[in-house]
Amino acid sequence: MRGPLVAVVGGSTCTPQEAEWAAAVGRLLAERQAVLLCGGLGGVMAAAARGAKQAGGLTVGILPGNDPADANPDIDVPLATGMGEMRNALIVRAAGAMIAIGGGWGTLSEIALARRIETPVVGFHDSFTAGLDIPRVQLPEEAVRWALEQARRGKV
Amino acid sequence: MRGPLVAVVGGSTCTPQEAEWAAAVGRLLAERQAVLLCGGLGGVMAAAARGAKQAGGLTVGILPGNDPADANPDIDVPLATGMGEMRNALIVRAAGAMIAIGGGWGTLSEIALARRIETPVVGFHDSFTAGLDIPRVQLPEEAVRWALEQARRGKV
Amino acid sequence: MRGPLVAVVGGSTCTPQEAEWAAAVGRLLAERQAVLLCGGLGGVMAAAARGAKQAGGLTVGILPGNDPADANPDIDVPLATGMGEMRNALIVRAAGAMIAIGGGWGTLSEIALARRIETPVVGFHDSFTAGLDIPRVQLPEEAVRWALEQARRGKV
Amino acid sequence: MRGPLVAVVGGSTCTPQEAEWAAAVGRLLAERQAVLLCGGLGGVMAAAARGAKQAGGLTVGILPGNDPADANPDIDVPLATGMGEMRNALIVRAAGAMIAIGGGWGTLSEIALARRIETPVVGFHDSFTAGLDIPRVQLPEEAVRWALEQARRGKV
């Protein structure tokens, strides 16, 4: 087995700031031998995958549709589920830890489900996660360090 | 086909106030020929199902485990999924509209997913949903009226 | 809770003989207070649901798509899953027993999964199930009697 | 993206002959840059993963339970689904092509579902698949050549 699976979740469109965070997170995860798990599409998912590939990492995309060709070009393993948004629950379940960057209702549902099933989740200090009782960080380095510590601790 | 499917979601433990709301919602849904959809377990789910059955309604419980006997005694159709918390996404997907009462992270994930996939969802004026941008009501009558209007309008 | 959930599975197109069997099975299940569980679409599913409704029964359709309006007109509770053919596994999991009538690869996958997860399944003496090691019957009455005995025995 | 995803399915216990075929299939897939997709457990799954890793390939295991530690030691990416046997449908859906080796009811359900949703599937000339109308081969080389041709042709 490779390093732990760390999910990066966020919107399929995102701000330049969010894309920058996501790319840095992807790169740092790859440098530490973690496998990047994401939804396989655009925005935060694409930026994280691009960062991971630039650092030689491994990327897995769990897609909502039936066609693996929907994945962004930096996904090594495009898993087409045909389950629509229900595939979010697969990401949260399979991840050893999760990093949330920006996002909307879909990302919120993933964060909340992560808390519910005890997948460790960390968010950035952005307005979106402001009201949620989850650990928050300001830098990609902190997010990755936290996620890897949690993932190595193991889930039940 | 019967009336619309309306989901009632909330914690598997709940306050007396929440149980009262849930029971009233269940009863009102039944009186208006709606089918009650829920997670089939205790707390808000059990109170809503009890209310619905007292008014002669039909109740469907989408269970996390493999055993239909896990359902509360007021569930007519206990659907054992064996999918764990992923079954929440099935409830949100299948519902024509959704009423959230109290709850914790699991309920929050259901509300957020409902917004994401455009299942109409309404909450009560309780502290839990305070920060969320969803329609809110103070009385069971309002919640049921709103949900039935939305469900009859149709999704997709 | 109502009577047990009995699934009727088979093709979305079917022969007149299969439709006749399915309608009789649906009617007999309803007369014995069982809830009919099926895939909610045409062919064997529609015939079974029609038979059940003519006898005043309750019918649940677990649909592959997102739109409850895809259900045949005799489905009381149309559960839209958005999971595609993966919804077959939900039917097999939730059923207390299963009756297979004709069908193709989809039905075969349901029969095999039923055997795998120990949902009792019975087939008719038709060519399709000829090679499979499952109990087989010649008459709807036998199928329903067998399924209800098994369902009442309970699954683990 | 790496090469295509090819699923190898079969029993969690298997004969020495089946293990030998699975290991050779895993090795050949790895040599041709395909990603091995499997159920992540023992028997045919473990033998295929071992063969793939010995040839430096990448292996993905889609697990029935919640714990990634259930995966056999040659799985690089252990995806815990918590969906039980329903996870079989994810394997069949995500694979560009599928190779079945021996197996029982679970494997039969995967073959039948593959035919249903048009994932190309090939079996060996063993007794288990004797009655099924699917392409069959006698050697691992033939199975891998056929699967890669099909997977490169693309689904949908």
XYZ file of C-alpha atoms in Angstrom:
624
model
C 0.000 0.000 0.000
C 1.028 3.556 -0.723
C 0.620 6.353 1.772
C -2.763 7.281 3.164
C -5.720 8.411 1.069
C -6.454 12.078 1.638
C -9.521 13.635 0.035
C -9.552 17.223 -1.185
C -13.093 18.540 -1.627
C -14.402 21.833 -2.938
C -16.377 23.451 -5.699
C -16.205 22.521 -9.387
C -15.650 26.212 -9.922
C -13.460 28.168 -7.518
C -11.633 31.437 -6.887
C -7.968 31.920 -7.842
C -7.103 31.845 -4.117
C -8.864 28.522 -3.688
C -7.167 27.077 -6.769
C -3.795 28.152 -5.386
C -4.486 26.509 -2.023
C -5.713 23.348 -3.744
C -2.659 23.092 -5.989
C -0.327 23.560 -3.017
C -2.229 20.968 -1.010
C -2.026 18.531 -3.915
C 1.697 19.065 -4.283
C 2.391 18.669 -0.572
C 0.308 15.507 -0.340
C 2.237 14.019 -3.272
C 5.582 14.950 -1.724
C 4.561 13.069 1.396
C 3.459 9.957 -0.569
C -0.230 10.396 0.157
C -2.748 9.395 -2.512
C -5.036 12.250 -3.575
C -8.702 11.331 -3.583
C -11.218 13.739 -5.106
C -14.372 14.056 -7.166
C -12.368 14.056 -10.384
C -13.925 17.116 -12.023
C -12.961 20.828 -12.284
C -12.278 23.724 -9.929
C -10.713 22.706 -6.632
C -10.581 19.057 -7.752
C -8.644 19.877 -10.919
C -6.242 22.239 -9.151
C -5.457 19.697 -6.452
C -4.892 16.943 -9.015
C -2.642 19.185 -11.094
C -0.549 20.028 -8.042
C -0.267 16.376 -7.100
C 0.801 15.283 -10.570
C 3.400 18.043 -10.813
C 4.987 16.528 -7.731
C 4.752 12.996 -9.135
C 1.852 11.877 -6.963
C -1.018 9.471 -7.543
C -4.549 10.820 -8.098
C -7.910 9.051 -7.865
C -11.168 10.646 -9.040
C -14.538 9.278 -7.952
C -16.840 10.552 -10.684
C -20.593 11.136 -10.559
C -21.277 9.961 -14.111
C -20.716 6.810 -16.138
C -17.887 8.051 -18.357
C -14.273 8.016 -17.142
C -13.504 10.591 -19.833
C -15.296 13.161 -17.648
C -12.260 13.208 -15.354
C -9.856 16.121 -15.450
C -6.554 15.354 -17.245
C -4.575 14.922 -14.015
C -6.585 12.004 -12.689
C -4.669 8.707 -12.864
C -7.537 6.487 -11.790
C -10.950 7.757 -12.933
C -13.635 5.722 -11.182
C -16.980 6.262 -12.903
C -19.744 5.462 -10.425
C -22.956 6.441 -12.185
C -24.314 7.407 -8.752
C -24.532 11.159 -9.226
C -23.935 13.255 -6.131
C -24.266 10.153 -4.001
C -20.652 9.513 -4.976
C -19.684 12.218 -2.486
C -20.431 9.787 0.294
C -17.962 7.315 -1.221
C -15.211 9.928 -1.146
C -15.892 10.784 2.487
C -16.074 7.118 3.458
C -12.887 6.043 1.677
C -10.718 8.959 2.800
C -8.392 8.629 5.778
C -8.702 12.389 6.193
C -10.276 15.244 4.236
C -9.307 18.819 3.372
C -12.145 21.184 2.387
C -11.414 24.275 0.308
C -14.210 26.759 -0.322
C -17.171 25.123 -1.995
C -20.928 25.334 -1.772
C -23.739 23.033 -0.670
C -22.049 19.927 -2.070
C -18.895 20.569 -0.090
C -20.918 21.363 3.021
C -22.699 18.029 2.690
C -19.307 16.299 2.496
C -17.955 18.123 5.550
C -21.056 17.306 7.578
C -21.012 13.669 6.506
C -17.319 13.462 7.386
C -18.118 14.659 10.904
C -20.987 12.202 11.095
C -18.929 9.137 10.129
C -15.729 10.334 11.817
C -13.541 10.994 8.827
C -11.198 13.732 10.107
C -11.844 16.961 8.189
C -10.096 20.314 8.187
C -11.148 23.576 6.484
C -9.460 26.845 5.559
C -10.204 30.196 7.179
C -12.601 31.244 4.459
C -16.075 32.620 4.856
C -17.723 29.428 3.746
C -16.713 27.298 6.714
C -16.895 30.197 9.168
C -19.921 28.911 11.050
C -18.919 25.271 11.258
C -17.341 23.643 14.269
C -14.379 22.059 12.471
C -10.610 22.596 12.760
C -9.422 25.363 10.456
C -6.062 26.404 9.056
C -4.631 29.320 7.120
C -1.954 27.600 5.074
C -1.782 24.515 2.834
C 1.169 23.231 4.880
C -0.943 23.202 8.031
C -3.849 21.487 6.304
C -1.630 18.725 4.937
C 0.239 18.221 8.201
C -3.037 17.938 10.117
C -4.625 15.593 7.576
C -1.646 13.243 7.475
C -1.426 13.072 11.247
C -5.109 12.185 11.415
C -4.979 9.710 8.542
C -1.990 7.892 10.028
C -3.831 7.610 13.320
C -6.400 5.554 11.436
C -10.144 5.470 11.429
C -12.238 2.910 13.254
C -49.619 6.418 -6.965
C -50.338 7.873 -3.586
C -49.578 11.445 -2.664
C -46.077 12.851 -2.763
C -43.133 11.454 -0.804
C -42.088 13.894 1.906
C -38.979 13.159 3.942
C -38.693 14.094 7.606
C -35.086 14.156 8.782
C -33.542 14.752 12.184
C -31.564 13.177 14.956
C -31.996 9.641 16.251
C -32.261 11.264 19.639
C -34.179 14.520 20.033
C -35.685 16.991 22.480
C -39.334 16.777 23.595
C -40.033 19.901 21.493
C -38.549 18.283 18.396
C -40.495 15.077 18.982
C -43.699 17.099 19.282
C -43.001 18.938 16.021
C -42.120 15.670 14.281
C -45.281 13.935 15.465
C -47.416 16.852 14.308
C -45.654 16.935 10.951
C -46.189 13.190 10.526
C -49.867 13.487 11.371
C -50.447 16.426 9.018
C -48.623 14.702 6.157
C -50.791 11.623 6.622
C -53.981 13.681 6.713
C -52.980 15.155 3.358
C -52.235 11.717 1.828
C -48.482 12.264 1.610
C -46.186 9.273 2.142
C -43.722 9.770 5.006
C -40.149 8.933 4.077
C -37.500 8.790 6.808
C -34.449 6.970 8.069
C -36.586 4.484 9.949
C -34.847 4.666 13.326
C -35.501 6.587 16.586
C -35.822 10.189 17.715
C -37.325 12.494 15.105
C -37.830 9.576 12.708
C -39.812 7.551 15.246
C -41.916 10.532 16.325
C -42.802 11.438 12.742
C -43.715 7.838 11.906
C -45.863 7.539 15.032
C -47.709 10.712 14.122
C -48.276 9.516 10.587
C -49.594 6.114 11.664
C -51.963 7.653 14.226
C -53.534 9.516 11.312
C -53.655 6.380 9.142
C -50.752 7.340 6.875
C -48.138 5.284 5.067
C -44.536 5.271 6.337
C -41.335 4.208 4.589
C -38.003 3.832 6.417
C -34.722 3.684 4.520
C -32.449 1.926 6.996
C -28.650 2.024 7.241
C -28.239 -1.620 8.202
C -29.149 -4.994 6.733
C -31.960 -5.897 9.126
C -35.514 -4.609 8.572
C -36.186 -5.359 12.239
C -34.083 -2.289 13.088
C -36.988 -0.102 11.990
C -39.136 1.634 14.576
C -42.569 -0.010 15.094
C -44.438 2.610 13.042
C -42.616 1.933 9.780
C -44.815 0.147 7.225
C -42.093 -0.430 4.650
C -38.644 -0.977 6.191
C -36.061 -0.882 3.410
C -32.767 -2.299 4.661
C -29.967 -0.908 2.487
C -26.752 -2.091 4.152
C -25.184 1.166 2.970
C -24.659 2.815 6.351
C -24.928 6.592 6.405
C -24.779 6.617 2.615
C -28.457 5.773 2.810
C -29.087 9.403 3.719
C -28.427 10.322 0.117
C -31.165 7.915 -0.983
C -33.683 9.646 1.277
C -32.762 13.073 -0.059
C -32.851 11.852 -3.658
C -36.180 10.070 -3.430
C -38.045 12.787 -1.525
C -40.265 15.265 -3.348
C -39.614 17.646 -0.456
C -37.907 17.454 2.924
C -38.604 18.785 6.423
C -35.626 19.023 8.800
C -36.185 19.055 12.560
C -33.217 19.666 14.842
C -30.486 17.125 14.277
C -26.721 17.106 14.137
C -24.057 16.511 11.493
C -26.054 13.795 9.766
C -29.054 16.060 9.353
C -26.828 18.915 8.207
C -25.362 16.658 5.519
C -28.879 15.824 4.361
C -29.944 19.481 4.244
C -26.837 20.452 2.292
C -27.237 17.574 -0.136
C -30.890 18.505 -0.618
C -29.844 22.019 -1.617
C -27.187 20.573 -3.889
C -29.531 18.278 -5.817
C -32.533 20.604 -5.593
C -34.797 18.672 -3.290
C -36.838 21.427 -1.620
C -36.023 21.553 2.098
C -37.477 23.539 4.981
C -36.241 23.857 8.559
C -37.671 24.994 11.863
C -36.578 28.133 13.711
C -34.247 26.255 15.980
C -30.649 27.006 16.788
C -29.325 24.195 14.645
C -30.373 25.588 11.281
C -29.828 29.194 12.333
C -26.835 29.815 10.066
C -28.138 28.067 6.977
C -29.715 29.806 4.045
C -32.882 27.690 3.847
C -36.550 28.539 4.308
C -37.612 28.282 7.922
C -40.915 27.952 9.716
C -42.188 28.067 13.280
C -45.078 25.647 13.103
C -45.633 22.113 11.795
C -48.587 23.366 9.744
C -46.328 25.793 7.862
C -43.665 23.156 7.250
C -46.170 20.686 5.820
C -47.930 23.291 3.690
C -44.606 24.455 2.233
C -43.336 20.921 1.616
C -46.507 19.792 -0.128
C -46.557 22.848 -2.372
C -42.961 22.187 -3.365
C -43.411 18.450 -3.830
C -46.479 18.933 -6.025
C -44.542 21.364 -8.185
C -42.216 18.457 -8.999
C -38.502 18.117 -9.145
C -36.121 17.963 -12.165
C -45.343 -2.921 9.846
C -47.266 -4.502 7.030
C -46.540 -7.987 5.791
C -43.150 -8.957 4.419
C -41.488 -7.280 1.441
C -41.361 -9.642 -1.515
C -39.494 -8.598 -4.635
C -40.639 -9.597 -8.105
C -37.856 -9.259 -10.678
C -37.800 -9.765 -14.421
C -37.370 -8.031 -17.728
C -38.706 -4.599 -18.627
C -40.165 -6.341 -21.646
C -41.662 -9.800 -21.292
C -43.740 -12.497 -22.948
C -47.515 -12.739 -22.422
C -46.909 -15.868 -20.325
C -44.479 -14.013 -18.086
C -46.858 -11.074 -17.727
C -49.616 -13.462 -16.716
C -47.426 -15.123 -14.095
C -46.295 -11.723 -12.800
C -49.851 -10.402 -12.513
C -50.964 -13.527 -10.656
C -47.972 -13.319 -8.336
C -48.722 -9.653 -7.628
C -52.351 -10.409 -6.872
C -51.545 -13.326 -4.577
C -48.918 -11.325 -2.683
C -51.435 -8.542 -2.128
C -54.110 -10.974 -0.939
C -51.633 -12.248 1.650
C -50.728 -8.693 2.848
C -47.197 -8.779 1.459
C -45.710 -5.554 0.097
C -44.608 -5.824 -3.548
C -41.103 -4.560 -4.157
C -39.874 -4.167 -7.731
C -37.841 -2.042 -10.103
C -40.842 0.143 -10.861
C -40.654 0.070 -14.661
C -42.379 -1.987 -17.406
C -42.703 -5.642 -18.389
C -42.710 -8.031 -15.463
C -42.493 -5.120 -12.999
C -45.586 -3.427 -14.419
C -47.577 -6.650 -14.608
C -46.780 -7.567 -11.007
C -47.687 -4.085 -9.776
C -50.959 -4.130 -11.707
C -51.878 -7.471 -10.210
C -51.056 -6.258 -6.721
C -53.106 -3.070 -7.057
C -56.111 -4.945 -8.451
C -56.103 -6.895 -5.199
C -55.686 -3.765 -3.092
C -52.013 -4.288 -2.257
C -49.153 -1.897 -1.656
C -46.418 -1.491 -4.293
C -42.935 -0.005 -4.010
C -40.743 0.704 -7.043
C -37.003 1.286 -6.667
C -36.188 3.243 -9.823
C -32.845 3.584 -11.619
C -33.303 7.237 -12.567
C -33.927 10.509 -10.768
C -37.555 11.020 -11.754
C -40.371 9.329 -9.811
C -42.593 9.896 -12.857
C -40.692 7.076 -14.589
C -42.586 4.598 -12.432
C -45.415 2.558 -13.935
C -48.899 3.756 -12.931
C -49.427 0.998 -10.362
C -46.526 1.973 -8.138
C -47.668 3.547 -4.853
C -44.213 4.508 -3.621
C -41.790 5.413 -6.440
C -38.289 5.696 -4.979
C -36.007 7.458 -7.446
C -32.423 6.453 -6.671
C -30.360 7.980 -9.485
C -28.050 4.952 -9.152
C -28.794 3.289 -12.486
C -28.621 -0.497 -12.511
C -26.899 -0.396 -9.144
C -30.401 0.011 -7.753
C -30.927 -3.698 -8.415
C -28.716 -4.437 -5.451
C -31.011 -2.352 -3.247
C -34.018 -4.411 -4.299
C -32.222 -7.686 -3.569
C -30.955 -6.381 -0.220
C -34.276 -5.007 0.996
C -36.424 -7.972 -0.031
C -37.369 -10.655 2.474
C -37.700 -13.021 -0.491
C -37.588 -12.713 -4.271
C -39.503 -14.211 -7.184
C -37.773 -14.160 -10.598
C -39.836 -14.354 -13.783
C -38.020 -14.681 -17.112
C -35.650 -11.811 -17.646
C -32.182 -11.326 -19.092
C -28.761 -10.375 -17.790
C -30.168 -7.843 -15.317
C -32.435 -10.432 -13.750
C -29.620 -12.979 -13.706
C -27.448 -10.504 -11.813
C -30.226 -10.063 -9.265
C -30.712 -13.816 -8.821
C -26.981 -14.355 -8.364
C -26.675 -11.490 -5.912
C -29.656 -12.832 -3.987
C -27.889 -16.174 -3.604
C -24.708 -14.372 -2.583
C -26.304 -12.312 0.176
C -28.833 -14.986 1.168
C -32.045 -13.381 0.073
C -34.251 -16.408 -0.672
C -35.048 -16.535 -4.401
C -37.329 -18.767 -6.461
C -37.656 -19.005 -10.263
C -40.189 -20.395 -12.694
C -39.589 -23.432 -14.899
C -38.649 -21.342 -17.876
C -35.632 -21.696 -20.116
C -33.893 -18.706 -18.643
C -33.292 -20.120 -15.190
C -32.798 -23.668 -16.481
C -29.082 -23.846 -15.686
C -29.180 -22.196 -12.279
C -29.180 -24.026 -8.995
C -32.208 -22.302 -7.458
C -35.607 -23.586 -6.359
C -38.110 -23.537 -9.206
C -41.872 -23.656 -9.461
C -44.495 -24.017 -12.189
C -47.328 -21.945 -10.758
C -47.677 -18.466 -9.242
C -49.343 -20.009 -6.185
C -46.255 -22.107 -5.480
C -43.909 -19.166 -5.963
C -45.853 -16.980 -3.559
C -46.254 -19.707 -0.961
C -42.523 -20.442 -1.047
C -41.526 -16.751 -0.921
C -43.793 -15.974 2.020
C -42.556 -18.956 3.992
C -38.984 -17.850 3.427
C -39.638 -14.183 4.154
C -41.437 -14.972 7.387
C -38.491 -17.109 8.478
C -36.448 -13.930 8.306
C -33.042 -13.079 7.015
C -29.953 -12.588 9.156
C -4.276 9.167 -16.875
C -2.612 5.793 -16.717
C -3.680 2.937 -18.906
C -7.204 1.544 -18.793
C -8.857 0.121 -15.693
C -9.317 -3.619 -16.001
C -11.224 -5.480 -13.324
C -10.320 -9.014 -12.281
C -13.175 -10.731 -10.452
C -13.418 -14.119 -8.799
C -13.859 -15.885 -5.505
C -12.276 -14.868 -2.205
C -11.110 -18.448 -2.055
C -9.897 -20.177 -5.200
C -8.120 -23.233 -6.619
C -4.357 -23.248 -7.283
C -5.124 -23.163 -11.033
C -7.298 -20.066 -10.606
C -4.650 -18.365 -8.471
C -2.061 -19.071 -11.142
C -4.277 -17.610 -13.873
C -5.050 -14.560 -11.728
C -1.388 -13.896 -10.951
C -0.465 -14.171 -14.636
C -3.348 -11.858 -15.595
C -2.244 -9.337 -12.968
C 1.336 -9.424 -14.180
C 0.383 -9.042 -17.843
C -1.973 -6.156 -17.108
C 0.802 -4.371 -15.204
C 3.286 -4.932 -18.009
C 0.853 -3.255 -20.380
C 0.294 -0.255 -18.053
C -3.288 -1.156 -17.194
C -4.568 -0.405 -13.695
C -5.843 -3.485 -11.858
C -9.252 -3.009 -10.291
C -10.601 -5.660 -7.941
C -12.557 -6.286 -4.761
C -9.401 -5.985 -2.669
C -9.779 -9.164 -0.606
C -8.342 -12.717 -0.892
C -8.360 -15.583 -3.390
C -8.445 -14.449 -7.016
C -8.292 -10.788 -5.944
C -5.125 -11.303 -3.886
C -3.425 -13.397 -6.561
C -4.149 -10.836 -9.282
C -2.892 -7.973 -7.109
C 0.266 -9.879 -6.204
C 0.980 -10.545 -9.870
C 0.413 -6.912 -10.750
C 2.683 -5.614 -8.002
C 5.464 -8.050 -8.924
C 5.445 -6.417 -12.357
C 5.386 -2.911 -10.888
C 1.721 -2.197 -11.629
C -0.903 -0.140 -9.839
C -3.702 -1.890 -7.912
C -7.037 -0.547 -6.672
C -9.293 -2.481 -4.300
C -12.953 -1.559 -3.846
C -13.734 -3.023 -0.450
C -17.114 -4.053 0.986
C -16.379 -2.874 4.516
C -15.422 0.361 6.226
C -11.807 -0.483 7.026
C -9.038 -0.033 4.418
C -6.916 -2.432 6.469
C -9.147 -5.248 5.163
C -7.338 -5.004 1.817
C -4.792 -7.603 0.834
C -1.154 -6.403 1.121
C -0.763 -5.819 -2.629
C -3.484 -3.186 -2.913
C -2.078 0.323 -3.469
C -5.378 2.150 -3.192
C -7.822 0.508 -0.775
C -11.215 2.163 -1.190
C -13.456 1.266 1.745
C -17.083 1.664 0.659
C -19.125 0.348 3.577
C -21.660 -0.841 0.984
C -21.211 -4.583 1.414
C -21.719 -6.679 -1.699
C -23.264 -3.675 -3.425
C -19.679 -2.594 -4.014
C -19.515 -5.227 -6.743
C -21.625 -2.983 -8.920
C -19.074 -0.187 -8.497
C -16.311 -2.455 -9.774
C -18.330 -3.477 -12.811
C -19.343 0.115 -13.519
C -15.867 1.605 -13.215
C -14.015 -1.062 -15.217
C -13.202 -0.537 -18.874
C -13.194 -4.316 -19.222
C -13.460 -7.277 -16.861
C -11.800 -10.692 -16.576
C -13.662 -13.355 -14.556
C -11.771 -16.270 -13.058
C -13.732 -19.059 -11.394
C -15.898 -17.745 -8.594
C -19.362 -18.377 -7.257
C -22.629 -16.487 -7.017
C -20.908 -13.150 -6.374
C -18.808 -13.479 -9.493
C -21.831 -14.587 -11.499
C -23.699 -11.475 -10.381
C -20.776 -9.355 -11.560
C -20.591 -11.079 -14.959
C -24.319 -10.686 -15.491
C -24.282 -7.041 -14.439
C -21.332 -6.430 -16.759
C -23.367 -7.797 -19.662
C -26.334 -5.701 -18.581
C -24.449 -2.392 -18.477
C -22.112 -3.244 -21.356
C -18.818 -3.569 -19.560
C -16.916 -6.048 -21.775
C -16.317 -9.276 -19.854
C -14.331 -12.418 -20.665
C -14.166 -15.714 -18.773
C -11.877 -18.731 -18.701
C -12.829 -22.184 -19.962
C -13.717 -23.438 -16.524
C -16.845 -25.220 -15.429
C -18.248 -22.199 -13.676
C -18.843 -20.050 -16.743
C -19.686 -23.038 -18.951
C -23.340 -22.175 -19.416
C -22.962 -18.434 -19.926
C -22.969 -16.712 -23.267
C -19.747 -14.737 -22.818
C -16.417 -14.830 -24.654
C -14.060 -17.383 -23.151
C -10.329 -17.972 -23.294
C -7.870 -20.663 -22.189
C -4.807 -18.588 -21.398
C -4.103 -15.425 -19.357
C -2.440 -13.868 -22.415
C -5.667 -14.166 -24.405
C -7.771 -12.760 -21.585
C -5.547 -9.721 -21.179
C -5.248 -9.090 -24.928
C -9.045 -9.245 -25.302
C -9.707 -7.042 -22.266
C -7.265 -4.351 -23.334
C -8.663 -4.249 -26.857
C -12.150 -3.814 -25.455
C -11.154 -1.260 -22.835
C -9.283 0.877 -25.369
C -12.360 0.853 -27.596
C -14.151 2.640 -24.772
C -17.529 2.187 -23.196
C -20.782 4.109 -23.694
